[in-house]
Coordinates of C-alpha atoms in Angstrom, one line a residue:
X1 CA 166.1 159.1 25.7
X2 CA 163.2 156.5 24.9
X3 CA 160.7 157.8 23.6
X4 CA 158.2 156.9 25.4
X5 CA 159.7 158.7 28.3
X6 CA 160.4 162.0 26.1
X7 CA 157.1 162.5 26.2
X8 CA 156.8 162.3 29.8
X9 CA 158.3 165.2 29.6
X10 CA 156.5 167.2 27.3
X11 CA 153.8 166.1 29.3
X12 CA 155.3 168.3 31.3
X13 CA 156.3 171.0 29.4
X14 CA 153.0 171.2 28.4
X15 CA 150.7 170.6 31.4
X16 CA 152.4 174.2 32.1
X17 CA 150.5 175.9 28.6
X18 CA 147.0 174.1 29.8
X19 CA 145.9 177.4 31.9
X20 CA 146.2 179.6 28.2
X21 CA 144.3 176.7 26.0
X22 CA 141.4 176.5 28.8
X23 CA 141.7 180.0 29.0
X24 CA 140.1 179.5 25.0
X25 CA 138.1 176.5 25.4
X26 CA 140.7 174.1 24.4
X27 CA 141.4 171.0 26.3
X28 CA 143.8 168.4 26.7
X29 CA 142.6 164.6 28.8
X30 CA 145.4 163.4 31.1
X31 CA 148.6 161.5 29.5
X32 CA 146.9 163.4 25.4
X33 CA 149.6 165.8 23.6
X34 CA 146.2 166.7 22.0
X35 CA 144.2 169.5 22.3
X36 CA 140.8 169.8 21.7
X37 CA 137.8 173.2 21.5
X38 CA 134.5 172.3 19.7
X39 CA 132.3 175.2 18.5
X40 CA 129.2 174.5 16.7
X41 CA 129.6 172.0 13.6
X42 CA 133.9 173.1 13.9
X43 CA 136.2 170.9 16.0
X44 CA 139.5 172.7 16.2
X45 CA 143.0 170.9 17.6
X46 CA 145.5 171.9 18.5
X47 CA 148.9 168.9 17.7
X48 CA 151.9 168.7 20.0
X49 CA 153.8 166.3 17.2
X50 CA 157.1 165.4 17.9
X51 CA 159.9 163.8 17.3
X52 CA 162.7 162.0 19.5
X53 CA 166.6 162.2 19.7
X54 CA 166.7 163.6 16.2
X55 CA 170.0 163.1 14.2
X56 CA 169.4 166.2 12.6
X57 CA 170.3 167.7 15.8
X58 CA 172.1 166.6 18.0
X59 CA 171.8 166.7 22.4
X60 CA 168.2 167.4 21.9
X61 CA 166.1 165.5 22.9
X62 CA 163.2 166.4 21.2
X63 CA 161.8 168.4 18.1
X64 CA 158.6 169.9 18.7
X65 CA 156.3 169.8 16.1
X66 CA 152.6 171.3 15.5
X67 CA 150.4 171.1 13.6
X68 CA 146.5 172.1 13.6
X69 CA 143.6 170.5 12.9
X70 CA 139.8 171.8 11.6
X71 CA 136.9 169.0 10.7
X72 CA 133.7 170.6 9.8
X73 CA 131.6 167.4 9.4
X74 CA 129.3 169.3 6.9
X75 CA 131.4 169.8 4.6
X76 CA 133.8 166.2 4.8
X77 CA 129.8 164.6 4.4
X78 CA 129.4 166.5 0.7
X79 CA 133.0 166.2 -0.2
X80 CA 132.5 162.2 0.6
X81 CA 129.5 162.8 -2.7
X82 CA 132.6 163.1 -5.0
X83 CA 136.0 162.5 -4.1
X84 CA 135.6 159.2 -1.4
X85 CA 137.4 157.8 -4.0
X86 CA 140.2 160.7 -3.5
X87 CA 140.7 161.3 -0.1
X88 CA 140.7 157.9 2.5
X89 CA 138.2 157.4 4.5
X90 CA 140.3 158.3 7.4
X91 CA 141.0 162.0 6.4
X92 CA 137.7 162.9 5.5
X93 CA 136.0 161.4 9.0
X94 CA 138.6 163.1 11.1
X95 CA 140.0 166.4 9.1
X96 CA 139.0 169.4 6.8
X97 CA 142.9 171.1 7.1
X98 CA 145.8 169.7 8.8
X99 CA 149.1 171.3 8.9
X100 CA 152.1 172.0 10.6
X101 CA 151.3 175.5 11.9
X102 CA 154.8 176.1 12.0
X103 CA 153.9 176.5 8.2
X104 CA 153.1 180.1 8.1
X105 CA 155.0 181.3 10.3
X106 CA 159.0 182.7 11.1
X107 CA 159.1 181.0 14.3
X108 CA 161.9 179.8 15.3
X109 CA 161.9 175.7 15.1
X110 CA 161.1 174.9 18.9
X111 CA 163.8 171.4 20.8
X112 CA 163.6 170.3 23.5
X113 CA 167.2 169.8 25.5
X114 CA 166.8 169.5 28.7
X115 CA 164.5 167.6 31.0
X116 CA 165.4 170.4 34.0
X117 CA 165.3 173.3 33.0
X118 CA 162.1 174.7 29.7
X119 CA 161.9 177.4 31.1
X120 CA 162.6 180.1 27.8
X121 CA 161.6 176.7 25.5
X122 CA 158.1 177.2 27.3
X123 CA 157.9 181.0 26.8
X124 CA 158.9 180.6 23.2
X125 CA 155.7 177.9 22.3
X126 CA 153.4 180.5 24.8
X127 CA 154.6 182.9 22.5
X128 CA 154.0 180.7 19.2
X129 CA 150.9 179.6 19.3
X130 CA 149.5 183.5 20.7
X131 CA 150.9 184.9 17.2
X132 CA 150.5 181.8 15.2
X133 CA 147.6 179.3 16.3
X134 CA 144.6 181.0 18.4
X135 CA 144.5 183.9 15.2
X136 CA 143.4 181.5 12.3
X137 CA 141.3 179.3 15.0
X138 CA 140.4 182.4 16.0
X139 CA 139.4 182.6 11.8
X140 CA 137.8 179.5 10.9
X141 CA 134.7 178.7 13.1
X142 CA 132.0 178.1 10.3
X143 CA 132.3 177.1 6.5
X144 CA 131.0 181.2 5.7
X145 CA 134.9 181.7 7.5
X146 CA 136.2 179.3 6.1
X147 CA 134.9 180.3 2.1
X148 CA 136.8 183.4 3.2
X149 CA 139.8 182.7 3.7
X150 CA 140.0 180.4 0.5
X151 CA 139.0 183.7 -0.9
X152 CA 141.3 186.5 0.6
X153 CA 144.1 183.5 -0.5
X154 CA 144.9 183.4 3.2
X155 CA 148.7 182.5 3.2
X156 CA 148.2 180.8 6.7
X157 CA 146.1 177.7 5.2
X158 CA 147.9 175.2 2.8
X159 CA 145.5 175.3 -0.2
X160 CA 146.8 172.1 -1.7
X161 CA 144.1 169.9 -3.7
X162 CA 142.3 168.4 -1.2
X163 CA 141.4 172.6 -0.3
X164 CA 139.7 173.1 -3.3
X165 CA 137.4 169.6 -3.4
X166 CA 137.1 170.3 0.9
X167 CA 136.1 174.3 -0.2
X168 CA 133.8 172.6 -3.3
X169 CA 131.5 171.5 -0.7
X170 CA 131.4 174.5 0.9
X171 CA 130.0 176.6 -1.9
X172 CA 127.4 173.7 -2.5
X173 CA 126.7 173.8 1.3
X174 CA 126.0 177.4 1.0
X175 CA 124.1 177.2 -2.4
X176 CA 126.8 178.3 -5.0
X177 CA 126.7 176.1 -7.4
X178 CA 128.6 178.0 -9.3
X179 CA 131.3 179.4 -7.6
X180 CA 131.8 175.2 -6.7
X181 CA 132.4 174.1 -10.2
X182 CA 134.2 177.2 -10.5
X183 CA 136.5 175.9 -7.7
X184 CA 136.5 172.4 -10.2
X185 CA 137.4 173.7 -13.2
X186 CA 139.9 176.1 -12.4
X187 CA 141.9 173.7 -10.1
X188 CA 141.8 170.5 -12.5
X189 CA 140.1 170.8 -15.7
X190 CA 143.4 171.6 -17.1
X191 CA 145.3 168.7 -18.7
X192 CA 147.7 167.1 -16.8
X193 CA 145.0 166.8 -13.3
X194 CA 141.6 166.7 -15.7
X195 CA 142.1 162.4 -15.9
X196 CA 142.8 162.5 -12.3
X197 CA 140.1 164.3 -11.6
X198 CA 137.7 163.4 -14.2
X199 CA 134.8 161.6 -12.4
X200 CA 134.3 165.5 -9.6
X201 CA 135.0 167.1 -13.4
X202 CA 132.1 165.3 -14.1
X203 CA 129.7 164.9 -11.1
X204 CA 129.8 168.9 -11.1
X205 CA 128.5 169.7 -14.8
X206 CA 126.5 167.3 -14.2
X207 CA 124.8 168.9 -11.0
X208 CA 121.8 171.3 -10.9
X209 CA 120.7 174.2 -9.3

């Protein structure tokens, strides 16, 4: 089946879950596979990423692999001041966090096997979003929430190098330069990373309250 036809089947499938997302104030445009919720200072998205006719699962029409996206413009704006040479501008303008939702779940993989019978898959997806997606979205609705997740080392988030750059910016926005410096030094001060992140380190070394 052609990818565009597979997409239409998945759109039909997801349209039957619109009620759940709408209850949680997420909106999906027609012919889109992205749900969006706009809060005060934060934009959240669920992206229904899929791989059509996956060779690693013969007989499947698609492998559905949902992603989550969080955009905190105030955090990204501060991050641009010292890391625009490290993070692509397209990313800085679109999201603070983007990752697969299943990365922290114990759910099974989601395969579309039949264009006419996907009730079981629909139920699995709904359960997945209820258990794994929505709680994290509800826990990440502000800069302060973001810092709380970092400080608790929340395992639902992939704390890669970019996340540490954003976290430092969030501390700066919340008037805690010392913690911002600590984040940068602990993550990037080691010999192996110091050269790559030298400009960032100098930025914070030269910053004052």
